């Protein structure tokens, strides 16, 4: 029996949601398979003329040529070149398991070549040969070589001179490299053209013209774009962690090595969720809103329908950035995390109509008292989130604290964060957690808020929609992973409360001409500012800060940055054009009859049915804020100037 013929490695392609090429993936062999019908006759003529003129006549072995080579090399005990037919070369490249070029190996390959000719048609052998040969500069096969040397993706566009050059490279691709050894390459091309004249493939005049064609002076590298989105795609394809890879990895192989071979050698078509139009709008929103500054902004966009990540912009060059706030460690979220506390409370039986004190609070801790000052009287829970009152939410967190842990010992808010898709391992179980003092990345926050948009259903963000093999066969198709993270009515209640943030709370600069909900956030000393929000169609999270370190944003274009200014404006600048051709859809209102009777939220817990008092008309008015500095008055400067966007040229479409 013939030994198995090695499957040649093939380049894989990463494509956007429209089928546009994003990047190519390959390891040591860059190959793009072709069928013989796509090869111009003069390229076939050139290869046969210089490598195997009797290819269609012999039975796999050119006995005259082999005998001549044996005589010339017998003294050395090895046969390094000469006498090999195309069939023998194919055997050597795909069926030989040794690098030794001794007489025994040569005889074995000749026998295999003869037997291969009994199993395969001549055209099949030639087609496979043209796909496996190495032609220098990392190009395997004639299609990759045509792209590398001549920037031609259609072989039928090759000239006679270009075909002769490629055929000439087969003998010694590096020594005859036209980029590094043009004189040698020119002489070899002339020899191929002379052989083509001898075989009658071309005329002398055609050969003369072909000799005058310029040689390539550079080798074009294939498109191997690397950015945050393509890196995220590779992580899902290769990672051993099911939390990262999801269900796609199991379709590609049980081990990372098997998946690597499939991705970088398997000729896959990897269709992603990436939308170039969404990406351009996201980049443009940042460029057209932020002034020229050392600070930057990142934005990620999730399609609520199925969890697809449509765009990911970090504001930095991929090769130069120091961290990716979208998918890596992240930054403190500020008051956007209050939305997680809100979800926890609603699931615990709290009501939008509950009352809670927004006044100064002190918390006794072993290391000393922790005090947060706020200006606010008694608030409804809905007003507390709209105004982003820190003290009200610290009281709410404490009311859900010790004594409410689950079986795993985790606090309810940490359990909720985990259900919403946030990496709970980064969360500190302290009172200030509700103020967003823990590091969380931008994608996790978008993922969590998309649960509210989806009425309590969690859908894991995904970058890959489907994968096809080299033959176009569908081998993987993503399916939404719907898991209920909170009740439908509680999620609707949360959305109703978060719409108040945009209507008349801290996020008014994020207003759209359609229903929208969201939350602002600003951390200590204005190092980081956030806005995370959603419509029924899209969820987008925006972070703003310094890309390298924690630097206060106290004067960016004359503005002290908070979540309610630049981040909210960036969010709106993206959302408005992104929804331009989408229908206006209302959020489904909650069934208020399902709400528990109004109660009072205190540090000790929620007390229901105790006649929660109406707000004190003589109490200080609550001032909206999303700053989170512990131990200090956190209201924003009411005299701070409004943000005026600084026009800039839109970022180029990636």
XYZ file of C-alpha atoms in Angstrom:
654
model
C 0.000 0.000 0.000
C 1.065 3.557 -0.622
C 1.907 5.472 2.552
C -0.435 8.314 3.395
C 0.332 11.503 1.534
C 0.888 14.427 3.900
C -1.794 17.060 3.687
C -0.042 20.286 2.765
C -0.468 23.199 5.128
C -2.854 25.886 3.913
C -3.256 29.528 4.822
C -6.344 30.310 6.917
C -8.410 33.471 6.512
C -10.076 35.653 9.139
C -13.075 37.437 7.645
C -15.424 40.118 8.922
C -19.189 39.635 9.135
C -19.521 40.717 5.482
C -16.883 38.284 4.213
C -14.177 40.948 3.862
C -10.606 39.833 4.563
C -9.276 40.936 7.949
C -6.047 38.933 8.123
C -4.358 35.696 7.121
C -3.026 33.026 9.455
C -0.188 30.631 8.715
C 2.844 29.225 10.461
C 5.962 28.119 8.574
C 4.174 27.462 5.286
C 2.105 30.084 3.503
C 0.051 28.239 0.920
C -3.116 28.989 -1.057
C -4.288 25.883 -2.919
C -5.419 26.139 -6.532
C -7.003 23.816 -9.064
C -5.246 23.146 -12.340
C -7.920 24.963 -14.314
C -6.858 28.205 -12.597
C -3.250 27.864 -13.773
C -2.348 29.601 -17.079
C -1.035 27.233 -19.766
C 2.284 29.088 -20.050
C 3.014 28.474 -16.353
C 2.372 24.750 -16.807
C 4.515 24.794 -19.959
C 7.333 26.546 -18.091
C 7.308 24.028 -15.223
C 7.235 21.025 -17.552
C 9.911 22.446 -19.853
C 12.452 22.937 -17.064
C 11.488 20.180 -14.621
C 9.960 17.236 -16.523
C 9.426 17.462 -20.294
C 8.236 13.866 -20.548
C 5.792 14.155 -17.635
C 2.754 13.094 -19.671
C 4.695 10.204 -21.268
C 6.566 8.407 -18.475
C 5.141 6.184 -15.745
C 6.533 8.222 -12.863
C 10.214 7.561 -13.542
C 12.363 9.065 -16.288
C 14.749 6.115 -16.634
C 17.185 7.919 -18.932
C 17.453 10.914 -16.645
C 17.740 8.792 -13.530
C 20.485 6.612 -15.032
C 22.442 9.685 -16.035
C 22.172 11.144 -12.544
C 23.174 7.844 -10.943
C 26.343 7.668 -12.999
C 27.276 11.270 -12.170
C 26.693 10.865 -8.432
C 27.607 7.238 -7.774
C 31.031 8.095 -6.429
C 29.579 10.325 -3.718
C 27.108 7.693 -2.544
C 24.340 10.268 -2.596
C 22.027 11.724 -5.199
C 21.331 15.364 -4.492
C 19.796 16.457 -7.785
C 19.040 15.465 -11.341
C 16.793 12.843 -12.853
C 13.783 13.375 -10.602
C 10.412 13.569 -12.274
C 7.607 15.748 -11.011
C 6.012 12.631 -9.545
C 9.204 11.765 -7.687
C 9.483 15.297 -6.356
C 5.910 15.103 -5.135
C 6.686 11.838 -3.346
C 9.747 13.409 -1.782
C 7.733 16.382 -0.495
C 4.655 14.556 0.754
C 5.370 10.861 1.321
C 9.007 10.595 2.338
C 9.693 10.445 6.063
C 13.437 10.983 5.907
C 15.761 13.863 5.059
C 18.561 11.526 4.002
C 19.271 11.713 0.276
C 21.156 8.424 -0.144
C 20.733 5.815 -2.868
C 18.318 3.723 -0.802
C 15.995 6.680 -0.273
C 16.106 7.581 -3.952
C 15.184 4.064 -5.035
C 12.322 3.915 -2.548
C 10.940 7.226 -3.820
C 11.174 6.000 -7.415
C 9.123 2.915 -6.523
C 6.544 5.045 -4.737
C 6.393 7.395 -7.716
C 5.644 4.483 -10.043
C 2.895 3.230 -7.754
C 1.465 6.742 -7.319
C 1.075 7.002 -11.083
C -1.110 3.909 -10.965
C -3.377 5.530 -8.370
C -3.670 9.140 -9.573
C -4.293 10.875 -12.882
C -1.464 12.945 -14.338
C -3.383 16.183 -13.895
C -4.040 15.360 -10.235
C -0.328 14.812 -9.648
C 0.611 18.040 -11.401
C -2.019 20.035 -9.519
C -0.826 18.747 -6.175
C 2.798 19.389 -7.152
C 2.078 23.019 -8.032
C 0.496 23.427 -4.605
C 3.320 21.945 -2.500
C 6.553 23.214 -4.074
C 8.537 25.820 -2.165
C 9.324 28.948 -4.147
C 11.204 31.099 -1.633
C 10.376 33.972 0.718
C 8.026 31.753 2.706
C 5.764 31.033 -0.276
C 4.604 27.469 -0.859
C 2.781 26.724 -4.095
C 2.474 28.859 -7.194
C -0.483 30.951 -5.958
C 1.273 32.199 -2.819
C 4.415 32.835 -4.873
C 2.503 34.881 -7.467
C 1.155 37.061 -4.684
C 4.542 37.321 -2.979
C 6.606 38.347 -6.026
C 4.084 40.014 -8.327
C 1.191 40.997 -6.022
C -1.152 38.977 -8.232
C -3.906 36.915 -6.660
C -5.179 35.653 -10.001
C -2.686 33.298 -11.649
C -4.254 33.930 -15.035
C -2.782 37.436 -14.883
C 0.800 36.110 -14.887
C 2.941 36.989 -17.897
C 5.196 34.513 -19.701
C 8.245 36.058 -18.038
C 6.677 35.826 -14.573
C 5.711 32.193 -15.154
C 9.254 31.389 -16.306
C 10.674 33.034 -13.176
C 8.443 30.968 -10.883
C 9.306 27.752 -12.707
C 12.997 28.573 -12.427
C 12.775 28.988 -8.639
C 11.809 25.338 -8.112
C 15.415 24.156 -8.419
C 16.855 26.394 -5.680
C 14.361 28.982 -4.373
C 16.716 30.800 -2.017
C 19.824 30.755 -4.222
C 17.778 32.010 -7.187
C 15.743 34.543 -5.200
C 15.083 37.468 -7.571
C 15.055 39.967 -4.704
C 18.438 39.020 -3.245
C 20.110 37.434 -6.300
C 18.663 39.172 -9.382
C 21.508 38.156 -11.725
C 21.102 34.468 -10.924
C 17.330 34.745 -11.204
C 17.606 36.441 -14.604
C 19.920 33.721 -15.938
C 17.646 30.965 -14.637
C 14.585 32.642 -16.167
C 16.409 32.858 -19.513
C 17.163 29.130 -19.298
C 13.498 28.356 -18.674
C 12.440 30.527 -21.606
C 14.976 28.771 -23.849
C 13.548 25.415 -22.769
C 10.033 26.624 -23.549
C 11.171 27.587 -27.056
C 12.745 24.147 -27.492
C 9.506 22.420 -26.525
C 7.478 24.657 -28.823
C 5.525 26.247 -25.955
C 6.484 29.787 -27.008
C 8.206 31.465 -29.942
C 11.644 33.023 -29.917
C 10.067 36.470 -30.160
C 7.934 35.774 -27.072
C 11.022 34.601 -25.228
C 12.921 37.753 -26.190
C 10.147 39.985 -24.857
C 9.852 37.927 -21.669
C 13.602 38.292 -20.953
C 13.121 42.059 -20.891
C 10.466 42.010 -18.175
C 11.689 43.628 -14.942
C 12.417 41.354 -12.019
C 10.594 41.910 -8.733
C 12.657 43.968 -6.304
C 10.639 43.236 -3.182
C 8.649 40.329 -1.822
C 5.176 41.378 -0.726
C 4.196 40.078 2.674
C 0.678 38.697 2.956
C -1.856 40.607 4.984
C -1.119 39.580 8.566
C -2.910 42.341 10.413
C -2.826 42.111 14.171
C -5.154 44.165 16.314
C -7.175 43.666 19.435
C -10.076 42.065 17.642
C -7.996 39.503 15.745
C -6.089 38.707 18.938
C -9.388 38.088 20.703
C -10.405 35.794 17.835
C -7.179 33.801 18.205
C -7.737 33.503 21.941
C -11.166 31.996 21.369
C -9.701 29.580 18.825
C -6.678 28.451 20.823
C -7.223 29.006 24.545
C -7.513 26.013 26.852
C -9.780 27.892 29.243
C -13.426 27.157 28.326
C -14.380 30.544 29.771
C -12.273 32.170 27.046
C -12.621 29.697 24.196
C -16.311 28.984 24.600
C -17.559 26.102 22.459
C -15.508 26.795 19.319
C -12.329 25.122 20.608
C -13.931 21.692 20.976
C -14.732 21.690 17.252
C -11.116 22.317 16.252
C -9.335 19.740 18.381
C -8.958 18.421 21.936
C -5.524 19.982 22.508
C -4.019 23.393 21.924
C -1.553 21.805 19.509
C -4.347 20.292 17.430
C -6.202 23.604 17.381
C -3.026 25.455 16.395
C -2.525 23.128 13.428
C -6.147 23.574 12.389
C -5.929 27.363 12.608
C -2.486 27.942 11.115
C -2.258 25.002 8.709
C -5.839 23.975 7.995
C -7.021 26.461 5.366
C -9.959 27.572 7.512
C -12.368 30.384 6.705
C -13.042 32.026 10.068
C -16.026 34.350 9.873
C -16.083 36.850 12.731
C -18.700 39.160 14.206
C -16.601 42.233 13.355
C -18.499 45.000 11.569
C -16.171 47.485 9.786
C -18.895 50.150 9.743
C -19.459 49.864 13.501
C -15.705 49.979 14.103
C -15.354 53.122 11.996
C -18.197 54.824 13.826
C -16.633 53.936 17.188
C -13.220 55.279 16.172
C -14.793 58.404 14.709
C -16.823 59.052 17.871
C -13.613 59.142 19.904
C -11.657 61.182 17.357
C -14.416 63.783 16.923
C -15.130 64.197 20.647
C -11.773 64.210 22.434
C -9.379 67.144 22.072
C -5.712 66.556 21.322
C -4.582 65.160 24.668
C -2.434 62.541 26.356
C -5.601 60.792 27.433
C -7.506 58.333 25.307
C -10.797 56.502 25.218
C -11.792 52.915 24.504
C -15.142 51.615 23.351
C -16.572 48.153 22.757
C -19.912 47.396 21.100
C -22.094 44.315 21.624
C -25.059 43.319 19.486
C -27.701 42.422 22.062
C -29.452 39.998 19.726
C -26.780 37.310 20.012
C -23.842 38.678 22.008
C -21.722 39.409 18.941
C -18.895 41.880 19.491
C -19.248 44.259 16.547
C -16.388 46.630 17.253
C -13.503 47.225 19.644
C -11.527 50.462 19.676
C -8.811 51.241 22.234
C -7.499 54.554 20.955
C -3.945 53.182 20.726
C -1.796 51.497 18.127
C -1.800 47.766 18.731
C 1.984 47.366 18.494
C 2.713 50.277 20.819
C 0.097 50.131 23.552
C 0.918 49.022 27.068
C -2.417 47.444 27.959
C -5.810 46.845 26.440
C -8.535 48.194 28.747
C -11.201 46.379 26.733
C -10.156 42.782 27.377
C -7.238 42.895 29.809
C -7.073 43.892 33.479
C -9.170 47.003 33.141
C -9.556 50.009 35.423
C -11.764 51.080 38.357
C -15.267 51.579 37.004
C -16.510 54.283 39.313
C -20.248 54.594 39.746
C -21.107 52.471 36.717
C -20.756 49.600 39.164
C -23.789 50.887 41.042
C -25.847 49.237 38.302
C -24.527 45.880 39.566
C -25.526 46.779 43.136
C -28.928 47.805 41.802
C -29.389 44.441 40.055
C -28.376 42.629 43.245
C -30.870 44.583 45.307
C -33.747 44.079 42.870
C -33.090 40.331 42.825
C -33.108 40.388 46.637
C -36.639 41.846 46.666
C -35.971 45.581 46.744
C -38.259 48.045 44.982
C -37.723 51.068 42.778
C -39.913 52.927 45.275
C -37.832 52.008 48.322
C -36.506 54.882 50.392
C -32.864 55.274 51.337
C -30.906 58.015 53.042
C -28.474 59.863 50.820
C -26.725 61.582 53.722
C -23.162 61.137 54.989
C -22.266 57.653 56.174
C -19.475 56.266 58.349
C -18.436 52.636 58.334
C -16.461 51.158 61.210
C -13.647 48.893 60.078
C -10.782 47.212 61.943
C -8.292 49.584 60.361
C -10.380 52.622 61.291
C -13.588 54.406 60.393
C -14.336 54.981 56.703
C -16.461 58.018 55.999
C -18.179 59.179 52.844
C -19.863 62.555 52.763
C -22.859 63.225 50.545
C -25.403 66.026 50.260
C -28.789 64.399 50.070
C -31.857 63.687 52.120
C -34.095 60.654 51.847
C -34.342 59.441 48.256
C -36.311 56.895 46.353
C -34.123 54.092 45.069
C -34.845 55.314 41.513
C -33.638 58.826 42.364
C -30.570 57.411 44.104
C -29.378 55.715 40.896
C -30.321 58.681 38.677
C -28.394 61.059 40.951
C -25.643 58.458 41.533
C -25.711 59.100 45.279
C -22.700 57.368 46.814
C -23.976 57.217 50.387
C -27.306 55.710 49.342
C -25.529 52.927 47.494
C -23.068 52.230 50.282
C -26.084 51.782 52.559
C -27.654 49.503 49.960
C -24.512 47.382 49.689
C -24.257 47.111 53.472
C -27.902 46.079 53.632
C -27.030 43.185 51.304
C -23.786 42.354 53.093
C -22.791 39.941 55.882
C -25.478 37.389 56.571
C -26.573 37.305 52.944
C -23.717 35.279 51.488
C -24.447 32.315 49.277
C -23.277 28.746 49.849
C -19.863 29.631 48.416
C -19.466 32.417 50.946
C -19.509 35.127 48.300
C -21.370 38.346 48.895
C -24.573 38.710 46.849
C -23.127 41.554 44.772
C -20.120 39.414 43.820
C -22.411 36.541 42.925
C -24.494 38.870 40.764
C -21.435 40.337 39.063
C -20.318 36.836 38.190
C -23.734 35.953 36.737
C -23.659 39.097 34.617
C -20.298 38.116 33.114
C -17.870 40.188 35.205
C -14.638 38.559 36.353
C -15.506 38.433 40.053
C -11.972 37.372 41.030
C -10.910 41.019 40.665
C -13.595 42.365 43.000
C -12.840 43.373 46.577
C -15.652 42.610 48.998
C -15.554 45.980 50.757
C -18.187 48.737 51.056
C -16.501 50.873 48.418
C -16.980 48.102 45.868
C -20.358 49.575 44.940
C -18.504 52.759 43.974
C -16.433 50.848 41.435
C -13.080 50.791 43.188
C -12.145 47.375 41.767
C -10.556 46.919 38.340
C -12.941 45.713 35.639
C -12.383 45.711 31.895
C -14.572 47.444 29.356
C -15.889 44.260 27.744
C -17.036 42.847 31.091
C -19.021 46.001 31.808
C -20.625 45.931 28.368
C -21.431 42.254 28.848
C -23.112 42.960 32.194
C -25.245 45.842 30.892
C -26.310 43.793 27.857
C -28.048 41.461 30.326
C -30.317 44.351 31.316
C -30.973 45.107 27.651
C -31.878 41.444 27.112
C -34.357 41.448 29.994
C -32.210 39.322 32.270
C -30.721 36.919 29.713
C -26.925 36.606 29.711
C -25.270 35.989 26.356
C -21.532 35.405 26.365
C -19.785 37.884 24.040
C -18.457 36.157 20.954
C -16.096 37.093 18.172
C -16.648 34.135 15.836
C -19.879 33.386 13.999
C -18.860 30.338 11.969
C -15.861 28.390 10.688
C -15.552 26.546 7.388
C -12.837 24.063 6.431
C -10.652 24.287 3.331
C -13.395 22.664 1.242
C -16.041 25.135 2.358
C -17.728 22.674 4.713
C -19.281 24.232 7.805
C -17.493 22.833 10.861
C -18.654 25.316 13.504
C -21.528 27.728 13.890
C -22.005 29.818 17.011
C -25.250 29.553 18.880
C -26.409 32.116 21.452
C -25.819 30.823 24.971
C -28.916 32.122 26.734
C -28.688 31.840 30.516
C -31.071 33.696 32.789
C -29.050 35.879 35.137
C -31.929 37.813 36.717
C -35.701 37.786 36.478
C -37.342 39.379 33.482
C -39.315 41.883 35.537
C -36.321 42.881 37.656
C -34.256 43.469 34.502
C -37.049 45.616 33.079
C -37.171 47.518 36.351
C -33.423 48.085 36.211
C -33.736 49.427 32.669
C -36.548 51.766 33.682
C -34.371 53.100 36.521
C -31.299 53.487 34.300
C -33.268 55.443 31.717
C -33.627 58.072 34.442
C -29.846 58.483 34.472
C -29.965 59.684 30.861
C -33.255 61.582 31.040
C -32.497 63.791 34.039
C -29.601 62.295 35.993
C -25.820 62.311 35.614
C -25.900 61.082 32.003
C -27.967 63.698 30.190
C -25.232 64.216 27.583
C -25.917 60.650 26.412
C -29.480 61.428 25.356
C -30.577 59.957 22.033
C -33.700 60.405 19.925
C -34.849 56.971 21.088
C -35.146 55.000 24.348
C -31.770 54.431 26.008
C -30.470 53.509 29.442
C -27.062 53.708 31.049
C -24.831 54.736 33.908
C -21.974 57.173 34.387
C -18.863 56.499 36.445
C -15.834 58.447 37.655
C -13.243 57.036 40.023
C -11.006 58.618 42.619
C -9.358 61.883 41.568
C -10.826 61.544 38.080
C -8.231 58.999 36.943
C -10.850 57.032 35.009
C -14.237 57.988 33.604
C -16.912 55.708 32.161
C -20.260 55.573 30.471
C -21.947 52.242 29.843
C -25.338 52.197 28.192
C -27.680 50.419 25.844
C -30.649 50.488 23.550
C -32.650 47.369 22.718
C -30.238 46.801 19.798
C -26.735 47.691 21.005
C -24.803 47.890 24.263
C -21.670 50.049 24.271
C -19.170 50.714 27.045
C -16.809 53.702 26.995
C -13.755 54.185 29.210
C -11.530 57.258 29.265
C -8.178 57.655 30.987
C -4.434 57.641 30.539
C -3.179 54.553 28.688
C -0.053 54.097 30.816
C -0.790 55.187 34.375
C -3.275 56.816 36.741
C -3.236 60.549 35.980
C -5.951 62.925 37.103
C -8.048 64.312 34.233
C -8.671 67.689 35.834
C -8.145 69.810 32.736
C -8.816 68.106 29.407
C -9.848 70.763 26.945
C -10.750 72.962 29.904
C -12.950 70.282 31.440
C -12.643 68.182 34.585
C -13.481 64.801 33.126
C -16.335 62.768 34.587
C -18.407 59.963 33.149
C -21.197 62.384 32.370
C -19.177 64.535 29.988
C -16.637 63.131 27.513
C -17.506 59.390 27.941
C -21.256 60.082 27.703
C -20.690 62.269 24.653
C -18.527 59.632 22.951
C -21.232 57.061 23.633
C -23.910 59.268 22.097
C -21.643 60.204 19.169
C -21.382 56.511 18.352
C -24.933 55.455 19.130
C -26.702 58.105 17.061
C -25.235 57.160 13.653
C -25.112 53.456 14.572
C -28.915 53.493 14.948
C -29.602 55.722 11.966
C -31.156 52.931 9.903
C -32.507 50.890 12.813
C -36.140 50.986 13.974
C -36.990 52.839 17.169
C -37.832 50.175 19.750
C -39.204 50.884 23.220
C -38.031 49.020 26.284
C -40.755 46.823 27.729
C -41.910 48.465 30.975
C -41.872 46.374 34.142
C -45.028 45.066 35.745
C -45.130 47.346 38.774
C -47.725 45.130 40.435
C -44.938 42.590 40.902
C -42.864 45.079 42.883
C -42.749 44.524 46.624
C -44.340 47.129 48.846
C -42.050 50.122 49.342
C -39.641 49.719 52.209
C -36.695 51.431 53.812
C -33.073 50.544 52.994
C -30.697 50.897 55.925
C -27.214 49.667 56.746
C -28.796 46.837 58.736
C -30.997 45.644 55.901
C -34.214 46.374 54.068
C -37.269 46.883 56.229
C -40.519 46.290 54.360
C -43.923 47.660 55.230
C -42.708 49.964 57.976
C -44.162 53.070 56.487
C -41.086 54.436 54.837
C -41.178 58.215 55.253
C -41.606 60.569 52.356
C -38.576 62.647 51.446
C -37.922 65.457 53.954
C -38.750 68.736 52.148
C -36.320 70.580 54.427
C -33.385 68.230 53.734
C -30.542 69.388 51.466
C -31.203 68.703 47.814
C -29.371 65.685 46.425
C -26.709 66.693 43.914
C -26.063 64.272 41.036
C -22.541 62.881 41.101
C -20.607 59.899 39.880
C -17.331 60.597 41.683
C -16.240 57.920 44.160
C -13.609 59.493 46.413
C -14.102 57.854 49.843
C -14.064 60.201 52.797
C -14.837 63.376 50.872
C -17.770 65.334 49.528
C -18.318 63.873 46.099
C -20.619 66.341 44.387
C -19.239 67.736 41.129
C -18.420 71.380 40.654
C -21.726 72.932 39.518
C -19.741 75.673 37.805
C -17.683 73.314 35.670
C -17.860 74.317 32.000
C -19.807 72.187 29.578
C -17.774 70.036 27.205
C -17.374 71.396 23.700
C -16.236 68.662 21.308
C -13.093 69.487 19.401
C -13.492 68.566 15.718
C -10.951 66.140 14.349
C -10.604 64.052 11.257
C -12.362 60.701 11.667
C -10.099 57.755 12.277
C -9.331 55.793 9.171
C -11.426 52.690 8.688
C -9.386 49.701 9.949
